[in-house]
PDB file of C-alpha atoms and ligand atoms in Angstrom:
ATOM      1  CA  MET L   1     -32.761 -23.347  -9.501  1.00 82.00           C
ATOM      2  CA  PHE L   2     -29.746 -21.879 -11.330  1.00 94.00           C
ATOM      3  CA  SER L   3     -30.175 -20.686 -14.901  1.00 96.00           C
ATOM      4  CA  GLN L   4     -28.822 -22.659 -17.857  1.00 97.00           C
ATOM      5  CA  GLU L   5     -26.783 -19.626 -18.854  1.00 97.00           C
ATOM      6  CA  PHE L   6     -24.995 -19.616 -15.476  1.00 98.00           C
ATOM      7  CA  LYS L   7     -24.350 -23.370 -15.857  1.00 97.00           C
ATOM      8  CA  ASN L   8     -22.974 -22.868 -19.378  1.00 97.00           C
ATOM      9  CA  ARG L   9     -20.665 -20.116 -18.151  1.00 98.00           C
ATOM     10  CA  ILE L  10     -19.359 -22.417 -15.413  1.00 98.00           C
ATOM     11  CA  ILE L  11     -18.782 -25.197 -17.960  1.00 97.00           C
ATOM     12  CA  GLU L  12     -16.721 -22.832 -20.124  1.00 97.00           C
ATOM     13  CA  ALA L  13     -14.935 -20.993 -17.318  1.00 98.00           C
ATOM     14  CA  LYS L  14     -11.231 -21.533 -16.828  1.00 97.00           C
ATOM     15  CA  SER L  15     -10.604 -18.522 -14.634  1.00 98.00           C
ATOM     16  CA  ALA L  16     -12.781 -17.309 -11.755  1.00 98.00           C
ATOM     17  CA  VAL L  17     -12.188 -14.187  -9.707  1.00 98.00           C
ATOM     18  CA  VAL L  18     -13.967 -13.205  -6.501  1.00 98.00           C
ATOM     19  CA  LEU L  19     -14.321  -9.798  -4.876  1.00 98.00           C
ATOM     20  CA  THR L  20     -15.545  -9.950  -1.295  1.00 98.00           C
ATOM     21  CA  GLY L  21     -16.716  -7.350   1.185  1.00 98.00           C
ATOM     22  CA  ALA L  22     -17.917  -7.215   4.763  1.00 98.00           C
ATOM     23  CA  GLY L  23     -21.158  -9.107   3.998  1.00 98.00           C
ATOM     24  CA  VAL L  24     -19.254 -12.354   3.474  1.00 98.00           C
ATOM     25  CA  SER L  25     -18.201 -12.231   7.147  1.00 98.00           C
ATOM     26  CA  LYS L  26     -21.640 -11.234   8.442  1.00 98.00           C
ATOM     27  CA  GLU L  27     -22.545 -14.848   9.170  1.00 98.00           C
ATOM     28  CA  SER L  28     -19.324 -15.115  11.190  1.00 98.00           C
ATOM     29  CA  GLY L  29     -20.829 -12.527  13.527  1.00 97.00           C
ATOM     30  CA  LEU L  30     -18.911  -9.502  12.215  1.00 97.00           C
ATOM     31  CA  ASP L  31     -20.612  -6.202  11.504  1.00 96.00           C
ATOM     32  CA  THR L  32     -20.717  -4.644   8.060  1.00 97.00           C
ATOM     33  CA  PHE L  33     -20.217  -0.921   7.465  1.00 97.00           C
ATOM     34  CA  ARG L  34     -23.213   0.402   5.571  1.00 95.00           C
ATOM     35  CA  ASP L  35     -26.077  -1.889   6.584  1.00 95.00           C
ATOM     36  CA  PRO L  36     -28.574  -0.493   9.112  1.00 94.00           C
ATOM     37  CA  GLY L  37     -26.790  -0.802  12.469  1.00 93.00           C
ATOM     38  CA  GLY L  38     -23.417  -1.208  10.690  1.00 95.00           C
ATOM     39  CA  PHE L  39     -20.272   0.640  11.789  1.00 95.00           C
ATOM     40  CA  TRP L  40     -20.830   3.700   9.629  1.00 96.00           C
ATOM     41  CA  SER L  41     -24.347   4.179  10.991  1.00 94.00           C
ATOM     42  CA  GLN L  42     -22.790   4.644  14.438  1.00 93.00           C
ATOM     43  CA  HIS L  43     -19.520   6.394  13.648  1.00 94.00           C
ATOM     44  CA  ASN L  44     -18.188   8.928  11.213  1.00 96.00           C
ATOM     45  CA  PRO L  45     -15.724   6.994   9.016  1.00 96.00           C
ATOM     46  CA  MET L  46     -13.413  10.007   8.869  1.00 97.00           C
ATOM     47  CA  ASP L  47     -13.013   9.925  12.671  1.00 97.00           C
ATOM     48  CA  LEU L  48     -11.928   6.275  12.700  1.00 97.00           C
ATOM     49  CA  ALA L  49     -10.473   5.458   9.311  1.00 98.00           C
ATOM     50  CA  SER L  50      -8.471   8.417   8.018  1.00 98.00           C
ATOM     51  CA  GLN L  51      -5.143  10.132   8.679  1.00 98.00           C
ATOM     52  CA  GLY L  52      -7.075  13.192   9.873  1.00 98.00           C
ATOM     53  CA  GLY L  53      -9.020  11.167  12.432  1.00 98.00           C
ATOM     54  CA  PHE L  54      -5.837   9.474  13.661  1.00 98.00           C
ATOM     55  CA  ALA L  55      -4.038  12.800  14.037  1.00 97.00           C
ATOM     56  CA  GLU L  56      -7.022  14.221  15.899  1.00 98.00           C
ATOM     57  CA  ASN L  57      -7.589  11.359  18.320  1.00 97.00           C
ATOM     58  CA  PRO L  58      -5.235   8.367  18.000  1.00 97.00           C
ATOM     59  CA  LYS L  59      -6.539   6.797  21.197  1.00 97.00           C
ATOM     60  CA  LEU L  60     -10.138   6.737  19.918  1.00 97.00           C
ATOM     61  CA  VAL L  61      -8.968   5.185  16.645  1.00 98.00           C
ATOM     62  CA  TRP L  62      -6.944   2.538  18.480  1.00 98.00           C
ATOM     63  CA  GLN L  63      -9.812   1.768  20.874  1.00 97.00           C
ATOM     64  CA  TRP L  64     -12.056   1.049  17.898  1.00 97.00           C
ATOM     65  CA  TYR L  65      -9.535  -1.185  16.166  1.00 97.00           C
ATOM     66  CA  MET L  66      -8.745  -3.019  19.439  1.00 97.00           C
ATOM     67  CA  PHE L  67     -12.472  -3.603  19.881  1.00 96.00           C
ATOM     68  CA  ARG L  68     -12.615  -5.062  16.375  1.00 96.00           C
ATOM     69  CA  ARG L  69      -9.474  -7.159  16.956  1.00 96.00           C
ATOM     70  CA  ASN L  70     -11.048  -8.550  20.117  1.00 95.00           C
ATOM     71  CA  THR L  71     -14.297  -9.381  18.298  1.00 95.00           C
ATOM     72  CA  LEU L  72     -12.213 -11.267  15.754  1.00 95.00           C
ATOM     73  CA  THR L  73     -10.663 -13.580  18.317  1.00 93.00           C
ATOM     74  CA  ASN L  74     -14.007 -15.417  18.573  1.00 92.00           C
ATOM     75  CA  ALA L  75     -14.925 -15.205  14.874  1.00 97.00           C
ATOM     76  CA  LYS L  76     -14.661 -18.284  12.699  1.00 98.00           C
ATOM     77  CA  PRO L  77     -15.013 -18.647   8.928  1.00 98.00           C
ATOM     78  CA  ASN L  78     -18.586 -19.467   7.885  1.00 98.00           C
ATOM     79  CA  PRO L  79     -19.880 -21.837   5.149  1.00 98.00           C
ATOM     80  CA  GLY L  80     -19.436 -19.049   2.562  1.00 98.00           C
ATOM     81  CA  HIS L  81     -15.699 -18.790   3.283  1.00 98.00           C
ATOM     82  CA  PHE L  82     -15.330 -22.581   3.215  1.00 98.00           C
ATOM     83  CA  ALA L  83     -17.224 -22.899  -0.085  1.00 98.00           C
ATOM     84  CA  LEU L  84     -14.859 -20.348  -1.667  1.00 98.00           C
ATOM     85  CA  LYS L  85     -11.905 -22.336  -0.363  1.00 98.00           C
ATOM     86  CA  GLU L  86     -13.230 -25.461  -2.111  1.00 98.00           C
ATOM     87  CA  MET L  87     -13.922 -23.587  -5.354  1.00 98.00           C
ATOM     88  CA  GLU L  88     -10.229 -22.808  -5.630  1.00 97.00           C
ATOM     89  CA  ASN L  89      -9.649 -26.414  -6.751  1.00 95.00           C
ATOM     90  CA  LEU L  90     -12.395 -26.416  -9.376  1.00 97.00           C
ATOM     91  CA  PHE L  91     -11.038 -23.821 -11.791  1.00 97.00           C
ATOM     92  CA  GLU L  92      -7.734 -23.658 -13.653  1.00 97.00           C
ATOM     93  CA  SER L  93      -7.134 -20.332 -11.985  1.00 98.00           C
ATOM     94  CA  PHE L  94      -8.961 -18.772  -9.083  1.00 98.00           C
ATOM     95  CA  ALA L  95      -8.237 -15.796  -6.840  1.00 98.00           C
ATOM     96  CA  ILE L  96     -10.012 -13.875  -4.103  1.00 98.00           C
ATOM     97  CA  PHE L  97      -9.603 -10.127  -3.778  1.00 98.00           C
ATOM     98  CA  THR L  98     -11.019  -9.057  -0.458  1.00 98.00           C
ATOM     99  CA  GLN L  99     -11.796  -5.683   1.054  1.00 98.00           C
ATOM    100  CA  ASN L 100     -12.036  -7.442   4.401  1.00 98.00           C
ATOM    101  CA  VAL L 101      -9.298  -7.050   6.958  1.00 98.00           C
ATOM    102  CA  ASP L 102     -10.365 -10.034   9.092  1.00 98.00           C
ATOM    103  CA  ARG L 103      -8.204 -12.814   7.581  1.00 98.00           C
ATOM    104  CA  LEU L 104     -11.196 -15.204   7.574  1.00 98.00           C
ATOM    105  CA  HIS L 105     -10.527 -16.336   3.986  1.00 98.00           C
ATOM    106  CA  HIS L 106      -7.023 -17.351   5.106  1.00 98.00           C
ATOM    107  CA  GLN L 107      -8.451 -19.107   8.162  1.00 98.00           C
ATOM    108  CA  ALA L 108     -10.822 -21.044   5.903  1.00 98.00           C
ATOM    109  CA  GLY L 109      -7.787 -22.284   3.969  1.00 98.00           C
ATOM    110  CA  SER L 110      -8.021 -20.244   0.758  1.00 98.00           C
ATOM    111  CA  ARG L 111      -4.538 -19.904  -0.695  1.00 97.00           C
ATOM    112  CA  LYS L 112      -4.787 -17.150  -3.285  1.00 98.00           C
ATOM    113  CA  VAL L 113      -6.171 -14.277  -1.226  1.00 98.00           C
ATOM    114  CA  TYR L 114      -5.184 -10.694  -1.929  1.00 98.00           C
ATOM    115  CA  GLU L 115      -6.025  -8.044   0.677  1.00 98.00           C
ATOM    116  CA  LEU L 116      -7.049  -4.786  -0.987  1.00 98.00           C
ATOM    117  CA  HIS L 117      -7.488  -2.924   2.316  1.00 98.00           C
ATOM    118  CA  GLY L 118      -4.703  -4.488   4.378  1.00 98.00           C
ATOM    119  CA  ASN L 119      -5.456  -6.389   7.556  1.00 97.00           C
ATOM    120  CA  ILE L 120      -6.465  -5.538  11.086  1.00 97.00           C
ATOM    121  CA  ILE L 121      -4.186  -8.036  12.816  1.00 96.00           C
ATOM    122  CA  GLU L 122      -0.860  -6.373  12.022  1.00 97.00           C
ATOM    123  CA  SER L 123       0.460  -2.921  12.958  1.00 98.00           C
ATOM    124  CA  HIS L 124       3.149  -0.641  11.586  1.00 98.00           C
ATOM    125  CA  CYS L 125       4.651   2.796  12.161  1.00 98.00           C
ATOM    126  CA  ASN L 126       2.568   5.539  10.585  1.00 98.00           C
ATOM    127  CA  ASP L 127       5.739   7.528   9.809  1.00 97.00           C
ATOM    128  CA  CYS L 128       8.473   5.091   8.755  1.00 98.00           C
ATOM    129  CA  GLY L 129       6.392   1.971   8.008  1.00 97.00           C
ATOM    130  CA  LEU L 130       8.338  -0.335  10.342  1.00 98.00           C
ATOM    131  CA  VAL L 131       6.300  -3.418  11.254  1.00 97.00           C
ATOM    132  CA  TYR L 132       5.436  -3.403  14.971  1.00 97.00           C
ATOM    133  CA  LEU L 133       5.232  -6.752  16.743  1.00 95.00           C
ATOM    134  CA  ASP L 134       4.945  -5.897  20.453  1.00 94.00           C
ATOM    135  CA  GLU L 135       1.779  -6.411  22.495  1.00 93.00           C
ATOM    136  CA  ILE L 136      -0.529  -3.384  22.393  1.00 95.00           C
ATOM    137  CA  ASP L 137      -2.529  -2.099  25.364  1.00 95.00           C
ATOM    138  CA  VAL L 138      -3.861   1.308  24.365  1.00 95.00           C
ATOM    139  CA  GLU L 139      -5.385   1.901  27.787  1.00 95.00           C
ATOM    140  CA  LYS L 140      -1.834   1.910  29.182  1.00 96.00           C
ATOM    141  CA  ALA L 141      -0.019   3.698  26.372  1.00 96.00           C
ATOM    142  CA  LEU L 142      -0.333   4.298  22.646  1.00 97.00           C
ATOM    143  CA  PRO L 143       2.206   2.199  20.748  1.00 97.00           C
ATOM    144  CA  VAL L 144       5.202   4.162  19.463  1.00 97.00           C
ATOM    145  CA  CYS L 145       7.809   3.158  16.867  1.00 97.00           C
ATOM    146  CA  PRO L 146      11.053   2.022  18.561  1.00 96.00           C
ATOM    147  CA  VAL L 147      13.111   3.558  15.734  1.00 97.00           C
ATOM    148  CA  CYS L 148      11.569   6.896  14.735  1.00 98.00           C
ATOM    149  CA  LYS L 149       9.122   7.427  17.652  1.00 97.00           C
ATOM    150  CA  GLY L 150       6.209   7.906  15.257  1.00 97.00           C
ATOM    151  CA  PHE L 151       2.784   6.583  16.224  1.00 97.00           C
ATOM    152  CA  VAL L 152       2.094   2.949  15.396  1.00 98.00           C
ATOM    153  CA  ARG L 153      -1.172   2.223  13.576  1.00 98.00           C
ATOM    154  CA  PRO L 154      -3.192  -0.795  12.455  1.00 98.00           C
ATOM    155  CA  SER L 155      -2.138  -2.115   9.011  1.00 98.00           C
ATOM    156  CA  VAL L 156      -5.410  -1.289   7.298  1.00 98.00           C
ATOM    157  CA  VAL L 157      -5.930   1.090   4.391  1.00 98.00           C
ATOM    158  CA  TRP L 158      -7.735   4.253   5.431  1.00 98.00           C
ATOM    159  CA  PHE L 159      -9.896   6.612   3.378  1.00 96.00           C
ATOM    160  CA  GLY L 160      -7.689   8.841   1.251  1.00 96.00           C
ATOM    161  CA  GLU L 161      -4.820   6.329   1.222  1.00 97.00           C
ATOM    162  CA  GLN L 162      -3.534   4.359  -1.747  1.00 96.00           C
ATOM    163  CA  LEU L 163      -4.256   0.663  -1.938  1.00 97.00           C
ATOM    164  CA  PRO L 164      -1.128  -1.516  -2.024  1.00 97.00           C
ATOM    165  CA  GLU L 165       0.056  -1.009  -5.609  1.00 97.00           C
ATOM    166  CA  ASP L 166       1.007  -4.633  -6.302  1.00 98.00           C
ATOM    167  CA  VAL L 167      -2.353  -5.908  -5.011  1.00 98.00           C
ATOM    168  CA  LEU L 168      -4.315  -3.436  -7.106  1.00 98.00           C
ATOM    169  CA  GLU L 169      -2.273  -4.307 -10.211  1.00 98.00           C
ATOM    170  CA  SER L 170      -2.934  -8.006  -9.636  1.00 98.00           C
ATOM    171  CA  ALA L 171      -6.625  -7.288  -9.157  1.00 98.00           C
ATOM    172  CA  VAL L 172      -6.801  -5.484 -12.488  1.00 98.00           C
ATOM    173  CA  ASP L 173      -4.824  -8.217 -14.310  1.00 98.00           C
ATOM    174  CA  TRP L 174      -6.872 -11.052 -12.842  1.00 98.00           C
ATOM    175  CA  THR L 175     -10.153  -9.244 -13.455  1.00 98.00           C
ATOM    176  CA  ARG L 176      -9.307  -8.555 -17.107  1.00 98.00           C
ATOM    177  CA  SER L 177      -8.755 -12.236 -17.772  1.00 98.00           C
ATOM    178  CA  ALA L 178     -11.633 -13.609 -15.679  1.00 98.00           C
ATOM    179  CA  ASP L 179     -14.283 -15.780 -17.329  1.00 98.00           C
ATOM    180  CA  LEU L 180     -16.456 -15.706 -14.214  1.00 98.00           C
ATOM    181  CA  PHE L 181     -16.441 -12.871 -11.696  1.00 98.00           C
ATOM    182  CA  PHE L 182     -18.266 -12.978  -8.354  1.00 98.00           C
ATOM    183  CA  THR L 183     -18.908  -9.812  -6.351  1.00 98.00           C
ATOM    184  CA  ILE L 184     -19.984 -10.980  -2.909  1.00 98.00           C
ATOM    185  CA  GLY L 185     -21.162  -9.138   0.205  1.00 98.00           C
ATOM    186  CA  THR L 186     -20.042  -5.716  -0.880  1.00 98.00           C
ATOM    187  CA  SER L 187     -22.099  -2.563  -1.290  1.00 97.00           C
ATOM    188  CA  ALA L 188     -19.780  -1.676  -4.208  1.00 93.00           C
ATOM    189  CA  GLU L 189     -19.499   1.871  -2.906  1.00 95.00           C
ATOM    190  CA  VAL L 190     -15.779   2.174  -2.213  1.00 96.00           C
ATOM    191  CA  TYR L 191     -13.377   2.746  -5.079  1.00 96.00           C
ATOM    192  CA  PRO L 192     -11.131   1.477  -6.568  1.00 97.00           C
ATOM    193  CA  ALA L 193     -12.409  -1.949  -5.415  1.00 98.00           C
ATOM    194  CA  ALA L 194     -15.914  -1.122  -6.663  1.00 98.00           C
ATOM    195  CA  GLN L 195     -14.498  -0.602 -10.163  1.00 98.00           C
ATOM    196  CA  LEU L 196     -13.479  -4.261 -10.469  1.00 98.00           C
ATOM    197  CA  PRO L 197     -16.933  -5.732 -11.250  1.00 98.00           C
ATOM    198  CA  HIS L 198     -17.360  -3.076 -13.956  1.00 98.00           C
ATOM    199  CA  LEU L 199     -13.936  -3.903 -15.396  1.00 98.00           C
ATOM    200  CA  ALA L 200     -14.847  -7.602 -15.349  1.00 98.00           C
ATOM    201  CA  LYS L 201     -18.004  -6.874 -17.289  1.00 98.00           C
ATOM    202  CA  GLU L 202     -16.204  -4.697 -19.850  1.00 98.00           C
ATOM    203  CA  SER L 203     -13.626  -7.463 -20.276  1.00 98.00           C
ATOM    204  CA  GLY L 204     -16.261 -10.060 -21.121  1.00 98.00           C
ATOM    205  CA  ALA L 205     -16.638 -11.954 -17.837  1.00 98.00           C
ATOM    206  CA  TYR L 206     -19.992 -13.273 -16.658  1.00 98.00           C
ATOM    207  CA  VAL L 207     -20.548 -11.293 -13.464  1.00 98.00           C
ATOM    208  CA  VAL L 208     -22.524 -12.726 -10.557  1.00 98.00           C
ATOM    209  CA  GLU L 209     -23.525 -10.582  -7.610  1.00 98.00           C
ATOM    210  CA  ILE L 210     -24.324 -12.255  -4.284  1.00 98.00           C
ATOM    211  CA  ASN L 211     -26.005  -9.945  -1.828  1.00 98.00           C
ATOM    212  CA  PRO L 212     -29.356 -10.075   0.030  1.00 98.00           C
ATOM    213  CA  ASN L 213     -29.814  -6.413  -0.927  1.00 98.00           C
ATOM    214  CA  PRO L 214     -29.540  -4.579  -4.240  1.00 97.00           C
ATOM    215  CA  THR L 215     -26.480  -2.369  -4.778  1.00 97.00           C
ATOM    216  CA  SER L 216     -25.478   0.259  -7.298  1.00 96.00           C
ATOM    217  CA  PHE L 217     -23.855  -2.567  -9.286  1.00 98.00           C
ATOM    218  CA  THR L 218     -26.947  -4.810  -9.411  1.00 98.00           C
ATOM    219  CA  ARG L 219     -28.268  -3.462 -12.703  1.00 98.00           C
ATOM    220  CA  PHE L 220     -24.962  -4.304 -14.410  1.00 98.00           C
ATOM    221  CA  ALA L 221     -24.738  -7.864 -13.053  1.00 98.00           C
ATOM    222  CA  ASP L 222     -25.451 -10.807 -15.353  1.00 98.00           C
ATOM    223  CA  LEU L 223     -26.915 -12.659 -12.406  1.00 98.00           C
ATOM    224  CA  SER L 224     -28.002 -11.247  -9.076  1.00 98.00           C
ATOM    225  CA  LEU L 225     -28.510 -13.757  -6.273  1.00 98.00           C
ATOM    226  CA  ARG L 226     -30.347 -12.129  -3.357  1.00 97.00           C
ATOM    227  CA  GLU L 227     -29.224 -14.528  -0.663  1.00 98.00           C
ATOM    228  CA  PRO L 228     -26.785 -14.491   2.246  1.00 98.00           C
ATOM    229  CA  SER L 229     -23.415 -15.754   0.994  1.00 98.00           C
ATOM    230  CA  GLY L 230     -23.225 -18.434   3.704  1.00 98.00           C
ATOM    231  CA  ILE L 231     -26.352 -20.021   2.228  1.00 98.00           C
ATOM    232  CA  ILE L 232     -25.871 -19.624  -1.516  1.00 98.00           C
ATOM    233  CA  LEU L 233     -22.119 -20.216  -1.883  1.00 98.00           C
ATOM    234  CA  PRO L 234     -22.315 -23.848  -0.686  1.00 98.00           C
ATOM    235  CA  GLN L 235     -25.107 -24.379  -3.262  1.00 98.00           C
ATOM    236  CA  ILE L 236     -22.973 -22.858  -6.011  1.00 98.00           C
ATOM    237  CA  LEU L 237     -20.075 -25.068  -4.916  1.00 98.00           C
ATOM    238  CA  GLU L 238     -22.283 -28.152  -5.288  1.00 98.00           C
ATOM    239  CA  LEU L 239     -23.370 -26.992  -8.744  1.00 98.00           C
ATOM    240  CA  ILE L 240     -19.760 -26.506  -9.876  1.00 98.00           C
ATOM    241  CA  ARG L 241     -18.770 -29.901  -8.467  1.00 97.00           C
ATOM    242  CA  GLU L 242     -21.599 -31.623 -10.378  1.00 96.00           C
ATOM    243  CA  ILE L 243     -20.626 -29.840 -13.578  1.00 96.00           C
ATOM    244  CA  ARG L 244     -16.944 -30.746 -13.196  1.00 93.00           C
ATOM    245  CA  LEU L 245     -17.830 -34.400 -12.430  1.00 91.00           C
ATOM    246  CA  ASN L 246     -19.742 -34.622 -15.704  1.00 87.00           C
ATOM    247  CA  ASP L 247     -17.026 -32.824 -17.710  1.00 77.00           C
TER     248      ASP L 247
HETATM  249  P1  OAD E 301     -20.542  -2.514   3.286  1.00 73.73           P
HETATM  250  O1  OAD E 301     -20.974  -2.485   4.677  1.00 73.73           O
HETATM  251  O2  OAD E 301     -20.503  -1.243   2.542  1.00 73.73           O
HETATM  252  O3  OAD E 301     -21.468  -3.519   2.466  1.00 73.73           O
HETATM  253  C1  OAD E 301     -21.754  -4.802   2.961  1.00 73.73           C
HETATM  254  C2  OAD E 301     -22.713  -5.473   2.000  1.00 73.73           C
HETATM  255  O4  OAD E 301     -22.918  -6.801   2.461  1.00 73.73           O
HETATM  256  C3  OAD E 301     -24.081  -4.811   1.904  1.00 73.73           C
HETATM  257  O5  OAD E 301     -24.363  -4.546   0.538  1.00 73.73           O
HETATM  258  C4  OAD E 301     -25.043  -5.859   2.462  1.00 73.73           C
HETATM  259  O6  OAD E 301     -26.289  -5.884   1.802  1.00 73.73           O
HETATM  260  C5  OAD E 301     -24.271  -7.135   2.222  1.00 73.73           C
HETATM  261  N1  OAD E 301     -24.602  -8.244   3.134  1.00 73.73           N
HETATM  262  C6  OAD E 301     -25.101  -8.194   4.398  1.00 73.73           C
HETATM  263  N2  OAD E 301     -25.229  -9.420   4.904  1.00 73.73           N
HETATM  264  C7  OAD E 301     -24.803 -10.287   3.940  1.00 73.73           C
HETATM  265  C8  OAD E 301     -24.686 -11.710   3.850  1.00 73.73           C
HETATM  266  N3  OAD E 301     -25.019 -12.508   4.873  1.00 73.73           N
HETATM  267  N4  OAD E 301     -24.203 -12.233   2.698  1.00 73.73           N
HETATM  268  C9  OAD E 301     -23.847 -11.444   1.673  1.00 73.73           C
HETATM  269  N5  OAD E 301     -23.944 -10.100   1.695  1.00 73.73           N
HETATM  270  C10 OAD E 301     -24.399  -9.537   2.816  1.00 73.73           C
HETATM  271  O7  OAD E 301     -19.109  -3.258   3.254  1.00 73.73           O
HETATM  272  P2  OAD E 301     -18.021  -3.249   2.094  1.00 73.73           P
HETATM  273  O8  OAD E 301     -18.648  -3.216   0.763  1.00 73.73           O
HETATM  274  O9  OAD E 301     -17.068  -4.341   2.407  1.00 73.73           O
HETATM  275  O10 OAD E 301     -13.098   0.219   4.060  1.00 73.73           O
HETATM  276  O11 OAD E 301     -17.303  -1.878   2.361  1.00 73.73           O
HETATM  277  C11 OAD E 301     -16.182  -1.529   1.607  1.00 73.73           C
HETATM  278  C12 OAD E 301     -15.224  -0.767   2.443  1.00 73.73           C
HETATM  279  O12 OAD E 301     -15.883   0.312   3.080  1.00 73.73           O
HETATM  280  C13 OAD E 301     -14.627  -1.544   3.608  1.00 73.73           C
HETATM  281  O13 OAD E 301     -13.513  -2.326   3.230  1.00 73.73           O
HETATM  282  C14 OAD E 301     -14.251  -0.464   4.570  1.00 73.73           C
HETATM  283  C15 OAD E 301     -15.489   0.374   4.468  1.00 73.73           C
HETATM  284  O14 OAD E 301     -15.354   1.684   4.822  1.00 73.73           O
HETATM  285  C16 OAD E 301     -12.266   0.852   4.892  1.00 73.73           C
HETATM  286  O15 OAD E 301     -12.395   0.828   6.095  1.00 73.73           O
HETATM  287  C17 OAD E 301     -11.187   1.583   4.193  1.00 73.73           C
END
């Protein structure tokens, strides 16, 4: 079912790089942002994921993130996450760059995971950056920094904020030297993450998109697999295993 060209690229590939987005966690029961019914069809992103929104209504912002944290307590990695974990051992070098804040790649056991948009589990002071470890109950009181008294916030990257510089630099370095690049479960709408598949292509990688729906990147992809990642990634894993066994 997979093309000979894809197989040849796997045979030759030493380095594989993966960019993931919310779609990879869909089959773990988590909502995406831009699908029909997704978060951004119900909320204005600027109200919930920007400095302006936080200044305007910190309680609303915290309520939304606490809701998402609570949803996460029951979420488990799905077969897509586990297949990516196994792929790590089948290439000389392999890294995942994720826009997801849910830590499900870590839970699946992947070791080289870089979080482009932070994570939703941790919190820090919005003013001085101090990591905040105390229990949070926003219905009782909004968390405040014990040192500078600034508001504490979830450790995610909001619209208008810089991505962690070291993570972005690694993403660019890894992408430039990738032989195979997978863009999985992302609408490829949010920059700079959305630039990575383009950079991979310019740098000579074979770029595979996995997404049940077309995106603005689809026409640039070498291979577009219109399947849920939890279904197709285990099949790709099997293909790579067979190829490596016969190497
Ligand atoms: P989006 O919601 O924009 O895109 C999710 C993509 O997943 C869509 O293209 C879907 O077609 C696809 N999808 C749905 N189900 C899938 C499945 N089972 N398998 C594979 N793909 C599936 O989410 P992201 O691209 O991750 O940032 O969004 C990027 C950023 O925008 C997020 O990190 C977040 C958001 O605003 C911030 O909050 C800063």
